[in-house]
């Protein structure tokens, strides 16, 4: 349901994140992979710069899927991502950055950071961020057939699902919007 909601998120004043936790080899990356195949404008990476994140969100209203978030490269970068995550669950949330104009002048520019986000890691998340999340804790499976299978990302079924979700949005965005008023 959360993945379907990514097509409608801009109609809501807030949209919860999904936090996926669990031990290694419990399937966190597989969940993110499936989400990347069905969520609205999904961007899946475990290595994105902070500026690219807020530019992607603003330009494409993307669903951001971040794996291995415990490996943020520096304390400063971790703080920037944290601030983005703490505010980006609510409509109207913005970050401000100084941009160079063509004439080499520096001007502040606002970037919207409200979008659906799914984050995964082994180490957990802080309680303030957890309040903004639907938490899913994964456990290792025992069925080797399932454990060793991977989502077939080139399967045309994924495009068919996305097409149906776009149609769902186009058919019902007014009704959903009325429910959120």
PDB file of C-alpha atoms in Angstrom:
ATOM      1  CA  UNK A   1       0.000   0.000   0.000  1.00  0.00           C
ATOM      2  CA  UNK A   2       2.859   2.395   0.776  1.00  0.00           C
ATOM      3  CA  UNK A   3       4.272   1.814  -2.729  1.00  0.00           C
ATOM      4  CA  UNK A   4       0.880   2.532  -4.319  1.00  0.00           C
ATOM      5  CA  UNK A   5       0.662   5.673  -2.196  1.00  0.00           C
ATOM      6  CA  UNK A   6       3.875   7.014  -3.740  1.00  0.00           C
ATOM      7  CA  UNK A   7       1.816   7.873  -6.823  1.00  0.00           C
ATOM      8  CA  UNK A   8      -0.507  10.000  -4.657  1.00  0.00           C
ATOM      9  CA  UNK A   9       1.897  11.399  -2.038  1.00  0.00           C
ATOM     10  CA  UNK A  10       1.765  14.997  -3.262  1.00  0.00           C
ATOM     11  CA  UNK A  11      -1.947  15.051  -2.371  1.00  0.00           C
ATOM     12  CA  UNK A  12      -1.125  14.553   1.317  1.00  0.00           C
ATOM     13  CA  UNK A  13       0.308  17.028   3.827  1.00  0.00           C
ATOM     14  CA  UNK A  14       2.690  14.356   5.112  1.00  0.00           C
ATOM     15  CA  UNK A  15       3.839  10.962   3.894  1.00  0.00           C
ATOM     16  CA  UNK A  16       5.587   8.486   6.212  1.00  0.00           C
ATOM     17  CA  UNK A  17       8.899   6.933   5.343  1.00  0.00           C
ATOM     18  CA  UNK A  18       9.552   3.217   5.495  1.00  0.00           C
ATOM     19  CA  UNK A  19      12.504   2.034   7.539  1.00  0.00           C
ATOM     20  CA  UNK A  20      13.715  -1.492   6.798  1.00  0.00           C
ATOM     21  CA  UNK A  21      16.003  -2.950   9.420  1.00  0.00           C
ATOM     22  CA  UNK A  22      17.432  -6.356  10.092  1.00  0.00           C
ATOM     23  CA  UNK A  23      20.570  -8.418  10.143  1.00  0.00           C
ATOM     24  CA  UNK A  24      22.654  -8.812   7.022  1.00  0.00           C
ATOM     25  CA  UNK A  25      21.246 -11.192   4.425  1.00  0.00           C
ATOM     26  CA  UNK A  26      17.703 -10.696   5.732  1.00  0.00           C
ATOM     27  CA  UNK A  27      16.346  -9.300   2.441  1.00  0.00           C
ATOM     28  CA  UNK A  28      16.495  -5.528   2.956  1.00  0.00           C
ATOM     29  CA  UNK A  29      18.036  -4.856  -0.458  1.00  0.00           C
ATOM     30  CA  UNK A  30      15.504  -7.160  -2.147  1.00  0.00           C
ATOM     31  CA  UNK A  31      12.656  -5.153  -0.626  1.00  0.00           C
ATOM     32  CA  UNK A  32      14.246  -1.935  -1.918  1.00  0.00           C
ATOM     33  CA  UNK A  33      14.749  -3.519  -5.334  1.00  0.00           C
ATOM     34  CA  UNK A  34      11.072  -4.493  -5.592  1.00  0.00           C
ATOM     35  CA  UNK A  35      10.084  -1.024  -4.387  1.00  0.00           C
ATOM     36  CA  UNK A  36      12.321   0.484  -7.086  1.00  0.00           C
ATOM     37  CA  UNK A  37      10.357  -1.476  -9.683  1.00  0.00           C
ATOM     38  CA  UNK A  38       6.877  -0.358  -8.600  1.00  0.00           C
ATOM     39  CA  UNK A  39       7.119   2.994  -6.751  1.00  0.00           C
ATOM     40  CA  UNK A  40       6.539   6.334  -8.469  1.00  0.00           C
ATOM     41  CA  UNK A  41       9.731   7.687 -10.108  1.00  0.00           C
ATOM     42  CA  UNK A  42      11.902   5.512  -7.889  1.00  0.00           C
ATOM     43  CA  UNK A  43      15.585   6.297  -7.446  1.00  0.00           C
ATOM     44  CA  UNK A  44      17.516   3.509  -5.705  1.00  0.00           C
ATOM     45  CA  UNK A  45      21.084   3.987  -4.538  1.00  0.00           C
ATOM     46  CA  UNK A  46      23.357   3.536  -1.569  1.00  0.00           C
ATOM     47  CA  UNK A  47      25.702   6.284  -2.703  1.00  0.00           C
ATOM     48  CA  UNK A  48      24.140   9.668  -3.483  1.00  0.00           C
ATOM     49  CA  UNK A  49      25.463  13.084  -2.655  1.00  0.00           C
ATOM     50  CA  UNK A  50      23.198  15.286  -0.570  1.00  0.00           C
ATOM     51  CA  UNK A  51      22.903  17.935  -3.328  1.00  0.00           C
ATOM     52  CA  UNK A  52      21.887  15.278  -5.846  1.00  0.00           C
ATOM     53  CA  UNK A  53      19.206  14.024  -3.450  1.00  0.00           C
ATOM     54  CA  UNK A  54      17.412  17.330  -3.091  1.00  0.00           C
ATOM     55  CA  UNK A  55      17.792  18.117  -6.790  1.00  0.00           C
ATOM     56  CA  UNK A  56      16.321  14.724  -7.742  1.00  0.00           C
ATOM     57  CA  UNK A  57      13.420  15.200  -5.346  1.00  0.00           C
ATOM     58  CA  UNK A  58      12.604  18.662  -6.640  1.00  0.00           C
ATOM     59  CA  UNK A  59      12.964  17.873 -10.339  1.00  0.00           C
ATOM     60  CA  UNK A  60      11.219  14.502 -10.417  1.00  0.00           C
ATOM     61  CA  UNK A  61       9.093  14.133  -7.287  1.00  0.00           C
ATOM     62  CA  UNK A  62      10.978  10.886  -6.944  1.00  0.00           C
ATOM     63  CA  UNK A  63      10.581   8.150  -4.416  1.00  0.00           C
ATOM     64  CA  UNK A  64      13.989   7.921  -2.791  1.00  0.00           C
ATOM     65  CA  UNK A  65      15.229   4.466  -1.824  1.00  0.00           C
ATOM     66  CA  UNK A  66      18.448   4.475   0.193  1.00  0.00           C
ATOM     67  CA  UNK A  67      20.297   1.310   1.156  1.00  0.00           C
ATOM     68  CA  UNK A  68      23.085   0.910   3.709  1.00  0.00           C
ATOM     69  CA  UNK A  69      22.379   4.273   5.303  1.00  0.00           C
ATOM     70  CA  UNK A  70      24.656   3.450   8.217  1.00  0.00           C
ATOM     71  CA  UNK A  71      27.583   4.003   5.842  1.00  0.00           C
ATOM     72  CA  UNK A  72      27.158   7.750   5.412  1.00  0.00           C
ATOM     73  CA  UNK A  73      30.680   8.832   4.588  1.00  0.00           C
ATOM     74  CA  UNK A  74      31.192  11.702   6.998  1.00  0.00           C
ATOM     75  CA  UNK A  75      29.672  13.172  10.115  1.00  0.00           C
ATOM     76  CA  UNK A  76      28.839  16.397   8.234  1.00  0.00           C
ATOM     77  CA  UNK A  77      27.174  14.505   5.381  1.00  0.00           C
ATOM     78  CA  UNK A  78      25.317  12.364   7.890  1.00  0.00           C
ATOM     79  CA  UNK A  79      23.966  15.519   9.517  1.00  0.00           C
ATOM     80  CA  UNK A  80      22.818  16.899   6.135  1.00  0.00           C
ATOM     81  CA  UNK A  81      21.014  13.652   5.266  1.00  0.00           C
ATOM     82  CA  UNK A  82      19.523  13.543   8.775  1.00  0.00           C
ATOM     83  CA  UNK A  83      18.188  17.096   8.431  1.00  0.00           C
ATOM     84  CA  UNK A  84      16.763  16.302   4.996  1.00  0.00           C
ATOM     85  CA  UNK A  85      15.051  13.178   6.362  1.00  0.00           C
ATOM     86  CA  UNK A  86      13.718  14.909   9.468  1.00  0.00           C
ATOM     87  CA  UNK A  87      11.963  17.581   7.413  1.00  0.00           C
ATOM     88  CA  UNK A  88      11.214  15.879   4.074  1.00  0.00           C
ATOM     89  CA  UNK A  89       8.196  13.864   5.227  1.00  0.00           C
ATOM     90  CA  UNK A  90       6.003  17.011   5.247  1.00  0.00           C
ATOM     91  CA  UNK A  91       4.675  19.026   2.328  1.00  0.00           C
ATOM     92  CA  UNK A  92       6.393  22.392   1.981  1.00  0.00           C
ATOM     93  CA  UNK A  93       9.696  21.253   3.491  1.00  0.00           C
ATOM     94  CA  UNK A  94      12.612  23.027   1.855  1.00  0.00           C
ATOM     95  CA  UNK A  95      16.377  23.198   2.070  1.00  0.00           C
ATOM     96  CA  UNK A  96      18.274  26.274   0.952  1.00  0.00           C
ATOM     97  CA  UNK A  97      21.519  26.168  -0.953  1.00  0.00           C
ATOM     98  CA  UNK A  98      23.638  28.859  -2.523  1.00  0.00           C
ATOM     99  CA  UNK A  99      23.861  28.483  -6.293  1.00  0.00           C
ATOM    100  CA  UNK A 100      26.111  30.255  -8.794  1.00  0.00           C
ATOM    101  CA  UNK A 101      24.404  32.178 -11.561  1.00  0.00           C
ATOM    102  CA  UNK A 102      25.763  32.381 -15.098  1.00  0.00           C
ATOM    103  CA  UNK A 103      27.413  35.658 -14.049  1.00  0.00           C
ATOM    104  CA  UNK A 104      29.173  33.957 -11.110  1.00  0.00           C
ATOM    105  CA  UNK A 105      26.893  35.597  -8.534  1.00  0.00           C
ATOM    106  CA  UNK A 106      25.871  33.526  -5.539  1.00  0.00           C
ATOM    107  CA  UNK A 107      22.162  33.446  -4.800  1.00  0.00           C
ATOM    108  CA  UNK A 108      20.176  31.332  -2.313  1.00  0.00           C
ATOM    109  CA  UNK A 109      17.838  28.826  -3.895  1.00  0.00           C
ATOM    110  CA  UNK A 110      15.113  26.772  -2.208  1.00  0.00           C
ATOM    111  CA  UNK A 111      14.747  23.068  -2.961  1.00  0.00           C
ATOM    112  CA  UNK A 112      11.683  21.079  -1.957  1.00  0.00           C
ATOM    113  CA  UNK A 113      12.549  17.859  -0.135  1.00  0.00           C
ATOM    114  CA  UNK A 114       9.075  16.402   0.460  1.00  0.00           C
ATOM    115  CA  UNK A 115       8.877  12.955  -1.109  1.00  0.00           C
ATOM    116  CA  UNK A 116       8.390   9.289  -0.200  1.00  0.00           C
ATOM    117  CA  UNK A 117      11.576   7.744   1.147  1.00  0.00           C
ATOM    118  CA  UNK A 118      12.519   4.206   2.094  1.00  0.00           C
ATOM    119  CA  UNK A 119      15.725   3.654   4.049  1.00  0.00           C
ATOM    120  CA  UNK A 120      17.437   0.443   5.026  1.00  0.00           C
ATOM    121  CA  UNK A 121      20.314  -0.464   7.285  1.00  0.00           C
ATOM    122  CA  UNK A 122      21.520  -2.876   9.917  1.00  0.00           C
ATOM    123  CA  UNK A 123      22.194  -0.427  12.742  1.00  0.00           C
ATOM    124  CA  UNK A 124      18.765   1.140  13.280  1.00  0.00           C
ATOM    125  CA  UNK A 125      17.602   4.753  13.279  1.00  0.00           C
ATOM    126  CA  UNK A 126      17.237   7.451  15.896  1.00  0.00           C
ATOM    127  CA  UNK A 127      13.904   7.827  17.670  1.00  0.00           C
ATOM    128  CA  UNK A 128      12.989  11.219  16.135  1.00  0.00           C
ATOM    129  CA  UNK A 129      13.384   9.792  12.627  1.00  0.00           C
ATOM    130  CA  UNK A 130      11.634   6.594  13.666  1.00  0.00           C
ATOM    131  CA  UNK A 131       8.543   8.672  14.534  1.00  0.00           C
ATOM    132  CA  UNK A 132       8.314   9.549  10.825  1.00  0.00           C
ATOM    133  CA  UNK A 133       8.615   5.923   9.682  1.00  0.00           C
ATOM    134  CA  UNK A 134       6.702   2.744   9.216  1.00  0.00           C
ATOM    135  CA  UNK A 135       9.229   0.282  10.616  1.00  0.00           C
ATOM    136  CA  UNK A 136       9.752  -3.167   9.146  1.00  0.00           C
ATOM    137  CA  UNK A 137      12.298  -5.449  10.803  1.00  0.00           C
ATOM    138  CA  UNK A 138      13.386  -8.256   8.508  1.00  0.00           C
ATOM    139  CA  UNK A 139      14.397 -11.725   9.669  1.00  0.00           C
ATOM    140  CA  UNK A 140      16.552 -14.175   7.806  1.00  0.00           C
ATOM    141  CA  UNK A 141      14.602 -16.829   5.988  1.00  0.00           C
ATOM    142  CA  UNK A 142      15.287 -20.539   5.820  1.00  0.00           C
ATOM    143  CA  UNK A 143      13.906 -21.420   2.388  1.00  0.00           C
ATOM    144  CA  UNK A 144      17.033 -21.580   0.177  1.00  0.00           C
ATOM    145  CA  UNK A 145      14.975 -21.238  -3.011  1.00  0.00           C
ATOM    146  CA  UNK A 146      13.571 -17.914  -1.828  1.00  0.00           C
ATOM    147  CA  UNK A 147      16.878 -16.785  -0.295  1.00  0.00           C
ATOM    148  CA  UNK A 148      18.789 -17.344  -3.522  1.00  0.00           C
ATOM    149  CA  UNK A 149      16.219 -15.765  -5.837  1.00  0.00           C
ATOM    150  CA  UNK A 150      16.435 -12.186  -7.048  1.00  0.00           C
ATOM    151  CA  UNK A 151      13.701 -10.008  -8.561  1.00  0.00           C
ATOM    152  CA  UNK A 152      13.994 -10.117 -12.344  1.00  0.00           C
ATOM    153  CA  UNK A 153      14.303  -6.382 -12.994  1.00  0.00           C
ATOM    154  CA  UNK A 154      13.853  -6.751 -16.773  1.00  0.00           C
ATOM    155  CA  UNK A 155      10.611  -8.706 -16.468  1.00  0.00           C
ATOM    156  CA  UNK A 156       7.898  -6.809 -18.426  1.00  0.00           C
ATOM    157  CA  UNK A 157       5.507  -7.480 -15.531  1.00  0.00           C
ATOM    158  CA  UNK A 158       7.063  -4.561 -13.601  1.00  0.00           C
ATOM    159  CA  UNK A 159       6.276  -2.108 -16.391  1.00  0.00           C
ATOM    160  CA  UNK A 160       2.753  -3.494 -16.575  1.00  0.00           C
ATOM    161  CA  UNK A 161       2.324  -2.920 -12.814  1.00  0.00           C
ATOM    162  CA  UNK A 162       3.677   0.647 -13.090  1.00  0.00           C
ATOM    163  CA  UNK A 163       1.351   1.353 -16.040  1.00  0.00           C
ATOM    164  CA  UNK A 164      -1.629   0.198 -13.981  1.00  0.00           C
ATOM    165  CA  UNK A 165      -0.535   2.340 -11.046  1.00  0.00           C
ATOM    166  CA  UNK A 166      -0.276   5.412 -13.302  1.00  0.00           C
ATOM    167  CA  UNK A 167      -3.797   4.673 -14.545  1.00  0.00           C
ATOM    168  CA  UNK A 168      -4.999   4.246 -10.979  1.00  0.00           C
ATOM    169  CA  UNK A 169      -3.603   7.670 -10.116  1.00  0.00           C
ATOM    170  CA  UNK A 170      -5.051   9.336 -13.211  1.00  0.00           C
ATOM    171  CA  UNK A 171      -8.454   7.753 -12.560  1.00  0.00           C
ATOM    172  CA  UNK A 172      -8.709   8.541  -8.850  1.00  0.00           C
ATOM    173  CA  UNK A 173      -6.493  11.513  -7.949  1.00  0.00           C
ATOM    174  CA  UNK A 174      -9.524  13.801  -7.530  1.00  0.00           C
ATOM    175  CA  UNK A 175     -11.302  11.413  -5.167  1.00  0.00           C
ATOM    176  CA  UNK A 176      -8.163  10.822  -3.122  1.00  0.00           C
ATOM    177  CA  UNK A 177      -7.497  14.556  -3.039  1.00  0.00           C
ATOM    178  CA  UNK A 178     -11.007  15.187  -1.712  1.00  0.00           C
ATOM    179  CA  UNK A 179     -10.411  12.648   1.073  1.00  0.00           C
ATOM    180  CA  UNK A 180      -7.321  14.530   2.205  1.00  0.00           C
ATOM    181  CA  UNK A 181      -9.083  17.893   2.608  1.00  0.00           C
TER     182      UNK A 181
END
